[in-house]
Coordinates of C-alpha atoms in Angstrom, one line a residue:
X1 CA -27.2 -20.5 22.0
X2 CA -25.9 -23.8 20.8
X3 CA -25.5 -25.7 24.1
X4 CA -23.8 -28.6 22.3
X5 CA -21.0 -26.6 20.8
X6 CA -18.2 -28.5 22.6
X7 CA -19.9 -31.8 23.1
X8 CA -17.3 -33.6 21.0
X9 CA -14.0 -34.1 22.8
X10 CA -12.3 -34.3 19.4
X11 CA -13.7 -31.0 18.3
X12 CA -12.7 -29.4 21.6
X13 CA -9.1 -30.5 21.2
X14 CA -9.0 -29.3 17.6
X15 CA -10.5 -26.0 18.7
X16 CA -7.9 -25.6 21.4
X17 CA -5.0 -26.5 19.1
X18 CA -6.1 -23.9 16.5
X19 CA -6.1 -21.1 19.1
X20 CA -3.2 -22.2 21.2
X21 CA -0.8 -19.9 19.4
X22 CA -3.0 -16.9 20.2
X23 CA -2.9 -17.6 23.9
X24 CA 0.6 -18.9 24.2
X25 CA 1.9 -15.4 23.3
X26 CA 0.2 -14.0 26.3
X27 CA 0.2 -16.5 29.2
X28 CA -1.2 -14.8 32.2
X29 CA 0.4 -15.2 35.6
X30 CA -2.2 -15.9 38.3
X31 CA -1.0 -18.2 41.1
X32 CA 1.5 -19.5 38.5
X33 CA 1.2 -19.8 34.8
X34 CA -2.2 -21.1 33.7
X35 CA -1.7 -23.6 30.8
X36 CA -4.2 -23.4 28.0
X37 CA -4.9 -27.1 28.0
X38 CA -8.5 -27.9 29.0
X39 CA -8.0 -31.6 28.1
X40 CA -5.3 -32.4 30.6
X41 CA -6.8 -33.9 33.8
X42 CA -4.2 -32.2 36.1
X43 CA -4.4 -28.8 34.5
X44 CA -5.4 -25.6 36.5
X45 CA -9.1 -25.9 35.5
X46 CA -10.1 -29.4 34.2
X47 CA -12.9 -28.6 31.8
X48 CA -14.1 -31.9 30.4
X49 CA -17.1 -33.8 31.7
X50 CA -18.0 -37.1 30.2
X51 CA -21.7 -36.4 30.4
X52 CA -22.0 -32.7 30.1
X53 CA -19.2 -32.1 27.5
X54 CA -16.5 -29.5 27.9
X55 CA -15.3 -26.1 27.0
X56 CA -12.0 -24.1 27.1
X57 CA -13.4 -21.8 29.7
X58 CA -14.5 -22.8 33.2
X59 CA -17.3 -20.2 33.0
X60 CA -18.7 -21.9 29.9
X61 CA -18.5 -25.2 31.7
X62 CA -20.2 -23.8 34.7
X63 CA -23.2 -22.8 32.5
X64 CA -23.2 -26.3 30.9
X65 CA -23.4 -27.8 34.4
X66 CA -26.8 -26.1 34.9
X67 CA -28.1 -26.1 31.3
X68 CA -30.8 -28.6 32.0
X69 CA -32.2 -26.4 34.8
X70 CA -32.3 -23.1 32.8
X71 CA -35.5 -22.6 30.8
X72 CA -35.1 -21.6 27.1
X73 CA -31.3 -21.3 27.3
X74 CA -31.1 -22.1 23.6
X75 CA -32.9 -18.9 22.8
X76 CA -30.3 -16.6 24.4
X77 CA -28.3 -14.7 21.7
X78 CA -26.1 -12.4 23.8
X79 CA -23.0 -13.0 26.1
X80 CA -21.9 -9.9 28.0
X81 CA -18.6 -10.0 29.9
X82 CA -16.9 -7.4 32.1
X83 CA -13.2 -8.3 32.4
X84 CA -12.0 -9.9 29.2
X85 CA -8.7 -11.0 30.8
X86 CA -7.2 -13.6 28.4
X87 CA -10.2 -13.7 26.0
X88 CA -10.6 -17.4 26.4
X89 CA -14.1 -17.1 27.8
X90 CA -15.2 -14.7 25.0
X91 CA -13.9 -17.1 22.4
X92 CA -15.7 -20.1 24.0
X93 CA -19.0 -18.3 24.1
X94 CA -18.4 -16.9 20.6
X95 CA -18.4 -20.5 19.3
X96 CA -21.9 -21.1 20.8
X97 CA -23.7 -17.7 20.7
X98 CA -24.4 -15.1 18.1
X99 CA -23.3 -11.9 19.9
X100 CA -20.4 -11.5 22.3
X101 CA -19.5 -8.2 24.0
X102 CA -16.6 -8.0 26.3
X103 CA -14.9 -5.1 28.1
X104 CA -11.4 -4.8 29.5
X105 CA -9.8 -1.8 31.1
X106 CA -6.4 -2.8 29.7
X107 CA -6.8 -3.6 26.0
X108 CA -4.3 -6.1 24.6
X109 CA -3.0 -6.4 21.0
X110 CA -3.7 -10.2 21.2
X111 CA -7.4 -9.4 21.0
X112 CA -6.9 -8.6 17.3
X113 CA -5.9 -12.1 16.7
X114 CA -8.9 -13.4 18.6
X115 CA -11.2 -11.1 16.5
X116 CA -9.8 -12.7 13.3
X117 CA -11.0 -16.1 14.6
X118 CA -14.4 -14.8 15.9
X119 CA -15.9 -11.8 14.2
X120 CA -19.0 -12.0 16.4
X121 CA -16.9 -10.7 19.3
X122 CA -17.0 -6.9 20.0
X123 CA -14.2 -5.8 22.3
X124 CA -14.7 -2.7 24.4
X125 CA -12.0 -0.8 26.3
X126 CA -12.5 1.0 29.6
X127 CA -14.5 0.9 32.7
X128 CA -17.1 -1.9 33.1
X129 CA -19.9 0.2 34.4
X130 CA -19.5 2.8 31.6
X131 CA -19.5 -0.2 29.1
X132 CA -22.8 -1.5 30.5
X133 CA -24.3 1.9 30.4
X134 CA -23.5 2.2 26.7
X135 CA -24.3 -1.3 25.6
X136 CA -27.5 -2.2 27.5
X137 CA -29.7 0.6 26.3
X138 CA -29.1 -0.7 22.7
X139 CA -30.4 -4.2 23.6
X140 CA -33.0 -3.5 26.3
X141 CA -35.2 -6.4 25.4
X142 CA -32.5 -9.1 25.0
X143 CA -32.0 -11.8 27.5
X144 CA -28.3 -12.1 28.2
X145 CA -25.7 -14.3 29.8
X146 CA -23.6 -12.0 32.0
X147 CA -20.1 -12.7 33.4
X148 CA -19.1 -10.1 35.9
X149 CA -15.3 -10.4 36.4
X150 CA -14.0 -6.8 36.1
X151 CA -12.9 -6.5 39.7
X152 CA -9.2 -5.9 40.5
X153 CA -8.7 -8.1 43.6
X154 CA -10.5 -6.5 46.5
X155 CA -9.8 -2.9 45.9
X156 CA -11.8 -1.9 42.8
X157 CA -14.9 -4.1 42.8
X158 CA -17.8 -2.7 40.7
X159 CA -20.1 -5.8 41.1
X160 CA -23.0 -3.9 42.8
X161 CA -22.8 -1.1 40.3
X162 CA -22.8 -3.7 37.4
X163 CA -25.9 -5.4 38.9
X164 CA -27.6 -2.1 39.2
X165 CA -27.0 -1.4 35.5
X166 CA -28.5 -4.8 34.6
X167 CA -31.5 -4.0 36.9
X168 CA -32.1 -0.5 35.6
X169 CA -31.2 -0.7 31.9
X170 CA -32.8 -4.0 30.9
X171 CA -36.5 -4.6 30.3
X172 CA -36.2 -8.3 31.1
X173 CA -35.3 -9.9 34.4
X174 CA -34.6 -13.5 33.4
X175 CA -30.9 -13.1 32.5
X176 CA -28.3 -15.6 33.6
X177 CA -25.6 -13.9 35.7
X178 CA -22.2 -15.4 36.7
X179 CA -20.0 -13.6 39.2
X180 CA -16.4 -14.7 39.7
X181 CA -14.1 -14.6 42.8
X182 CA -16.8 -15.0 45.5
X183 CA -14.0 -16.4 47.8
X184 CA -13.3 -12.7 48.4
X185 CA -16.8 -11.8 49.6
X186 CA -16.6 -9.4 52.6
X187 CA -12.9 -8.6 52.1
X188 CA -11.7 -5.1 51.3
X189 CA -14.2 -3.5 48.9
X190 CA -15.6 -6.8 47.8
X191 CA -19.3 -6.9 48.8
X192 CA -20.3 -9.6 51.2
X193 CA -22.3 -12.6 50.1
X194 CA -25.6 -11.2 51.5
X195 CA -25.2 -8.0 49.6
X196 CA -24.6 -9.8 46.3
X197 CA -27.5 -12.1 46.8
X198 CA -29.8 -9.2 47.7
X199 CA -28.9 -7.4 44.6
X200 CA -29.5 -10.5 42.5
X201 CA -32.9 -10.9 44.0
X202 CA -33.8 -7.3 43.3
X203 CA -33.4 -8.1 39.6
X204 CA -35.4 -11.3 40.0
X205 CA -36.8 -12.5 43.4
X206 CA -37.1 -16.1 42.0
X207 CA -33.5 -16.4 41.0
X208 CA -31.8 -19.7 41.9
X209 CA -28.4 -18.7 43.2
X210 CA -25.7 -21.3 43.3
X211 CA -22.0 -21.1 44.3
X212 CA -19.2 -23.4 43.3
X213 CA -17.8 -23.8 46.8
X214 CA -16.1 -27.2 46.5
X215 CA -15.4 -27.6 42.8
X216 CA -11.8 -28.3 41.7
X217 CA -12.4 -26.6 38.4
X218 CA -12.4 -23.2 40.0
X219 CA -11.3 -22.6 43.5
X220 CA -12.4 -18.9 43.3
X221 CA -16.0 -19.9 43.9
X222 CA -17.9 -18.3 41.0
X223 CA -21.6 -17.9 41.5
X224 CA -24.4 -18.4 39.0
X225 CA -27.9 -17.0 39.2
X226 CA -30.7 -18.1 36.8
X227 CA -34.5 -18.1 36.9
X228 CA -36.7 -21.1 37.5
X229 CA -39.4 -21.9 34.9
X230 CA -42.0 -20.2 37.1
X231 CA -40.3 -16.8 36.9
X232 CA -40.2 -16.3 33.1
X233 CA -41.9 -13.1 31.9

C-alpha cells in the first residue's frame, strides 16, 4: 500500500475534480445530500489533515490517522469492502493499493464509470457473507484491509457473520478491520459493542480496537482494529 497516495493537497483536488462527474450523477441521500468535496472545511466529512494528508473517503483518512501505529502497512496489497455504497472508498483505496474487492447488494450502473478509472477494482453483486465466502478462500494467505459496511440500518446487520468469515477463511490474523456505524451498537439487530469486540479478539487477541467517538469527520463512530507489533505472525 502506498500510504502517501494523497499527501499532496493539489493532487487530492485534481483527483476529486477528475471523478466529480462520476459521483455527481448519483448523489446519495443520507441525512441530506453529501457533497463530494473533501477539500471544503464545512463539508459533511472534512478529509484533509495538515500533517497526515487527506483522502476522498473518511475510511481512508481513518486508516491514515493510525498508519504510524500499524506494522508493515505498506506491505498490504488487498482492500476488501462489504457495502460499496457510492464507490468513493473503493476509488480512494484503488489509488493506493493493488487489489480492491467491493460488494454491494444493489449494483449501480455508475460502477462501470468507476471501473474505467480504476481497473484494479473488482465489483461483486449480492450478499456480503456470500461474497466473503467466495473471495477469501482464493487469497487465504493475504493480509487485507477490511471495511465492513454492508448493514442496512439496524435490521440486516451481518457484521458478526462477516467477522466469522475472516476468522475461518483466512490463514493470517493480522488484518486491519474497519467497522462503520457503531453508533447503532445494541439497537435492533446491530450487535452490541461487547459482542463486536469479542469477535475481533477471537481473530486476534492482541488487536488494538479504537473507535471514533468524538470525531467530526464521521459521527457514525467507525471502529478500527489493528495488531500491535508484538502480535505479528
